[in-house]
Coordinates of C-alpha atoms in Angstrom, one line a residue:
M1 CA -46.1 45.4 60.9
A2 CA -47.2 41.8 59.6
T3 CA -47.0 41.2 56.0
L4 CA -50.7 40.4 56.0
H5 CA -51.8 44.6 57.4
S6 CA -49.6 46.0 54.7
P7 CA -51.2 48.2 52.6
K8 CA -50.3 46.4 49.6
V9 CA -51.7 43.1 50.4
A10 CA -54.8 44.4 52.7
G11 CA -55.6 46.1 49.4
V12 CA -55.6 43.3 47.2
L13 CA -57.2 40.9 49.7
E14 CA -60.0 43.4 50.1
H15 CA -60.8 43.8 46.5
L16 CA -61.0 39.9 46.2
F17 CA -63.1 39.6 48.8
A18 CA -65.6 42.1 47.7
D19 CA -65.2 40.6 43.9
A20 CA -66.0 37.1 45.2
A21 CA -68.9 38.0 47.3
K22 CA -70.5 39.3 44.0
V23 CA -69.4 36.9 41.3
D24 CA -70.0 34.1 43.6
H25 CA -73.7 35.1 44.1
E26 CA -74.0 35.4 40.4
E27 CA -72.4 31.9 40.0
L28 CA -73.6 30.1 42.7
A29 CA -77.2 31.2 42.4
P30 CA -78.6 28.4 40.1
F31 CA -76.9 25.9 42.8
Q32 CA -78.4 27.6 45.7
A33 CA -81.9 27.2 43.8
M34 CA -81.8 23.7 44.0
S35 CA -83.5 21.5 46.4
R36 CA -81.4 19.7 49.1
A37 CA -82.2 16.5 47.1
D38 CA -80.7 17.9 43.8
R39 CA -77.6 19.4 45.8
D40 CA -76.8 16.1 47.0
A41 CA -77.1 14.6 43.7
V42 CA -74.4 17.2 42.2
F43 CA -72.1 16.4 44.9
A44 CA -72.6 12.8 44.4
S45 CA -71.8 13.4 40.9
M46 CA -68.4 14.9 41.6
K47 CA -67.1 11.7 43.1
D48 CA -67.1 10.4 39.4
D49 CA -66.5 13.5 37.4
Y50 CA -65.2 16.5 39.7
R51 CA -63.4 17.9 36.5
T52 CA -67.0 18.5 35.0
F53 CA -68.3 20.6 37.9
Y54 CA -65.2 22.6 38.7
R55 CA -65.0 23.8 34.5
K56 CA -68.4 24.8 35.0
M57 CA -67.3 26.8 38.1
N58 CA -64.3 28.6 36.4
R59 CA -65.6 32.1 37.0
A60 CA -66.4 31.6 40.8
Y61 CA -64.1 32.0 43.7
L62 CA -65.2 29.6 46.2
P63 CA -62.7 31.6 48.4
V64 CA -62.2 30.5 52.1
S65 CA -63.6 33.3 54.4
A66 CA -61.7 36.0 55.7
E67 CA -61.6 34.6 59.3
F68 CA -59.9 31.2 58.0
G69 CA -57.6 33.0 55.6
R70 CA -56.3 34.8 58.8
F71 CA -56.5 31.4 60.9
L72 CA -54.4 29.6 58.0
Y73 CA -51.8 32.4 58.6
V74 CA -51.6 32.0 62.3
L75 CA -51.2 28.3 61.4
A76 CA -48.0 28.7 59.3
R77 CA -46.7 31.4 61.2
T78 CA -47.2 29.3 64.7
R79 CA -45.8 26.4 62.4
D80 CA -42.6 28.5 61.3
A81 CA -43.6 26.9 57.8
K82 CA -41.2 27.1 55.3
T83 CA -42.6 24.7 52.7
I84 CA -46.2 24.8 52.2
V85 CA -48.6 23.2 49.7
E86 CA -52.1 24.2 48.5
F87 CA -54.3 22.3 46.9
G88 CA -57.0 24.5 44.7
T89 CA -55.4 27.8 43.9
S90 CA -58.8 29.4 42.6
F91 CA -58.0 32.9 42.2
G92 CA -55.3 33.6 44.9
I93 CA -56.9 34.5 48.3
S94 CA -55.9 31.7 50.5
T95 CA -52.7 31.6 48.6
I96 CA -52.3 35.2 49.7
H97 CA -52.6 35.0 53.3
L98 CA -50.1 31.5 53.5
A99 CA -47.4 33.2 51.4
A100 CA -47.5 36.1 53.8
A101 CA -46.9 34.2 56.6
L102 CA -43.8 32.7 54.6
R103 CA -42.8 36.4 53.9
D104 CA -42.9 37.1 57.6
N105 CA -41.6 33.5 58.4
G106 CA -38.2 34.7 56.6
G107 CA -39.0 33.0 53.1
G108 CA -40.0 29.6 51.8
R109 CA -42.0 28.0 48.9
L110 CA -45.5 27.6 48.7
V111 CA -46.6 25.4 45.6
T112 CA -49.9 25.9 44.8
T113 CA -51.9 23.5 42.4
E114 CA -55.2 24.4 40.4
F115 CA -56.9 22.2 37.8
E116 CA -58.5 25.3 35.9
P117 CA -55.4 27.5 34.1
T118 CA -57.4 30.9 34.0
K119 CA -57.7 30.7 37.3
T120 CA -53.7 30.1 37.9
E121 CA -53.1 33.2 35.4
R122 CA -55.4 35.3 37.4
A123 CA -54.2 34.3 40.9
R124 CA -50.7 34.8 39.7
K125 CA -51.4 38.4 38.6
N126 CA -53.2 38.7 42.1
L127 CA -50.2 37.5 44.3
T128 CA -48.0 39.9 41.8
D129 CA -50.0 42.6 42.5
A130 CA -49.5 41.5 46.5
G131 CA -45.9 41.7 46.5
L132 CA -45.7 37.6 47.2
V133 CA -45.3 35.9 43.7
D134 CA -41.6 35.2 44.5
L135 CA -42.7 32.9 47.1
V136 CA -45.1 31.0 45.3
E137 CA -44.7 27.9 42.7
F138 CA -48.0 27.3 40.6
R139 CA -48.7 23.9 39.1
D140 CA -51.6 23.6 36.3
G141 CA -53.6 20.4 36.3
D142 CA -54.9 17.6 38.3
A143 CA -53.4 17.9 41.6
L144 CA -52.7 13.6 41.1
E145 CA -50.7 14.5 38.7
T146 CA -49.1 17.8 39.7
L147 CA -48.2 16.4 43.5
R148 CA -47.9 12.5 42.3
D149 CA -44.0 13.4 43.7
G150 CA -44.2 15.6 46.4
V151 CA -42.2 18.9 46.2
G152 CA -38.8 18.4 46.8
A153 CA -39.0 19.1 50.7
P154 CA -40.7 18.0 53.7
I155 CA -44.4 19.5 53.7
D156 CA -44.9 21.9 57.0
L157 CA -48.6 22.5 56.0
L158 CA -50.9 21.2 53.6
L159 CA -54.0 23.1 52.7
L160 CA -56.9 21.0 51.2
D161 CA -59.6 23.2 49.3
G162 CA -60.3 22.1 45.9
A163 CA -62.3 19.2 44.8
K164 CA -63.5 17.3 47.6
P165 CA -63.3 13.6 46.1
L166 CA -60.0 14.1 45.9
Y167 CA -58.8 15.1 49.9
M168 CA -58.1 11.5 50.9
P169 CA -56.3 9.9 47.7
L170 CA -53.9 13.4 47.8
L171 CA -53.6 13.0 51.8
E172 CA -52.6 9.3 51.1
R173 CA -50.2 10.2 48.1
L174 CA -48.2 12.9 50.4
V175 CA -48.3 11.7 53.6
S176 CA -44.8 10.1 53.1
H177 CA -43.9 13.8 52.4
L178 CA -45.3 15.4 55.5
A179 CA -42.4 16.5 57.9
P180 CA -42.9 15.4 61.9
G181 CA -45.5 17.9 63.1
A182 CA -47.4 18.8 59.7
V183 CA -50.4 20.8 59.8
V184 CA -53.1 19.3 57.6
A185 CA -56.5 22.2 57.2
A186 CA -59.2 20.8 55.1
D187 CA -61.7 23.3 53.8
N188 CA -65.2 22.2 53.7
A189 CA -64.0 19.2 55.3
K190 CA -67.6 17.9 56.1
D191 CA -68.0 16.9 52.3
S192 CA -65.2 14.7 52.8
P193 CA -66.2 12.3 55.6
E194 CA -63.6 9.3 54.9
L195 CA -60.7 12.2 55.3
V196 CA -62.2 13.5 58.4
A197 CA -62.3 9.5 59.7
H198 CA -59.0 8.9 58.9
L199 CA -57.7 12.2 60.6
R200 CA -59.6 11.4 63.8
N201 CA -58.4 7.9 64.1
P202 CA -55.6 8.0 66.5
A203 CA -54.4 5.0 64.9
N204 CA -53.4 6.8 61.7
G205 CA -50.8 9.5 63.9
Y206 CA -52.9 12.4 63.8
V207 CA -54.6 14.8 66.3
S208 CA -57.3 16.7 64.7
L209 CA -60.0 18.7 65.2
S210 CA -63.2 20.6 63.7
I211 CA -63.1 24.4 63.4
P212 CA -66.4 25.9 62.0
W213 CA -66.4 29.3 60.3
D214 CA -69.3 30.9 58.5
G215 CA -71.0 27.7 58.5
D216 CA -68.1 25.4 57.1
D217 CA -66.9 22.9 59.1
N218 CA -63.5 22.9 58.5
E219 CA -60.8 20.7 60.0
V220 CA -57.3 21.2 61.0
A221 CA -54.8 18.3 62.1
V222 CA -51.3 18.2 63.1
R223 CA -49.2 14.9 62.0
A224 CA -47.4 13.2 65.1

């Protein structure tokens, strides 16, 4: 049986997805009530002050969907990933999917970084409950700092799932650490058009495509 379907992991994920639906409905209600123009203004302000926005979202899960989580598991298994980097731990839902893939790949290391320390604490507990914490290295702080020097090994899979203004700067910082054939996956990539344009330009060395799920435009690319 795949680790993702084991009773322990499946039970933790079921609880987290249910809690995420409840909590995020409450936390995001004021944002959803805004006009389109006001929401666009919030996204525009994030380019200069993403820290303030994500501090306000310290209770929100902002998770990947269950379908995209399974897709991440499939990506990591197909790539036979041994070293994975995740930007945006939140409460660990996507982390669990990726760590489960590492377990089924025979082991490895998942480095995940999160700006909000209270989320890191919760994520560590969730990974412990899922029996996968031994595969995960948690880094607290701004990813531009926590990932400045890479992770000490070629990266097989990079998941971008945090502040969208950091997607492109992070990729630029980590590109020299990507293994040949590395996979780059970006959640809600439509909010980082510069990243999408970069990945889709053949001159930059990727083959990329959009994977829409639940209204989100996710981008997945492979490094040549």
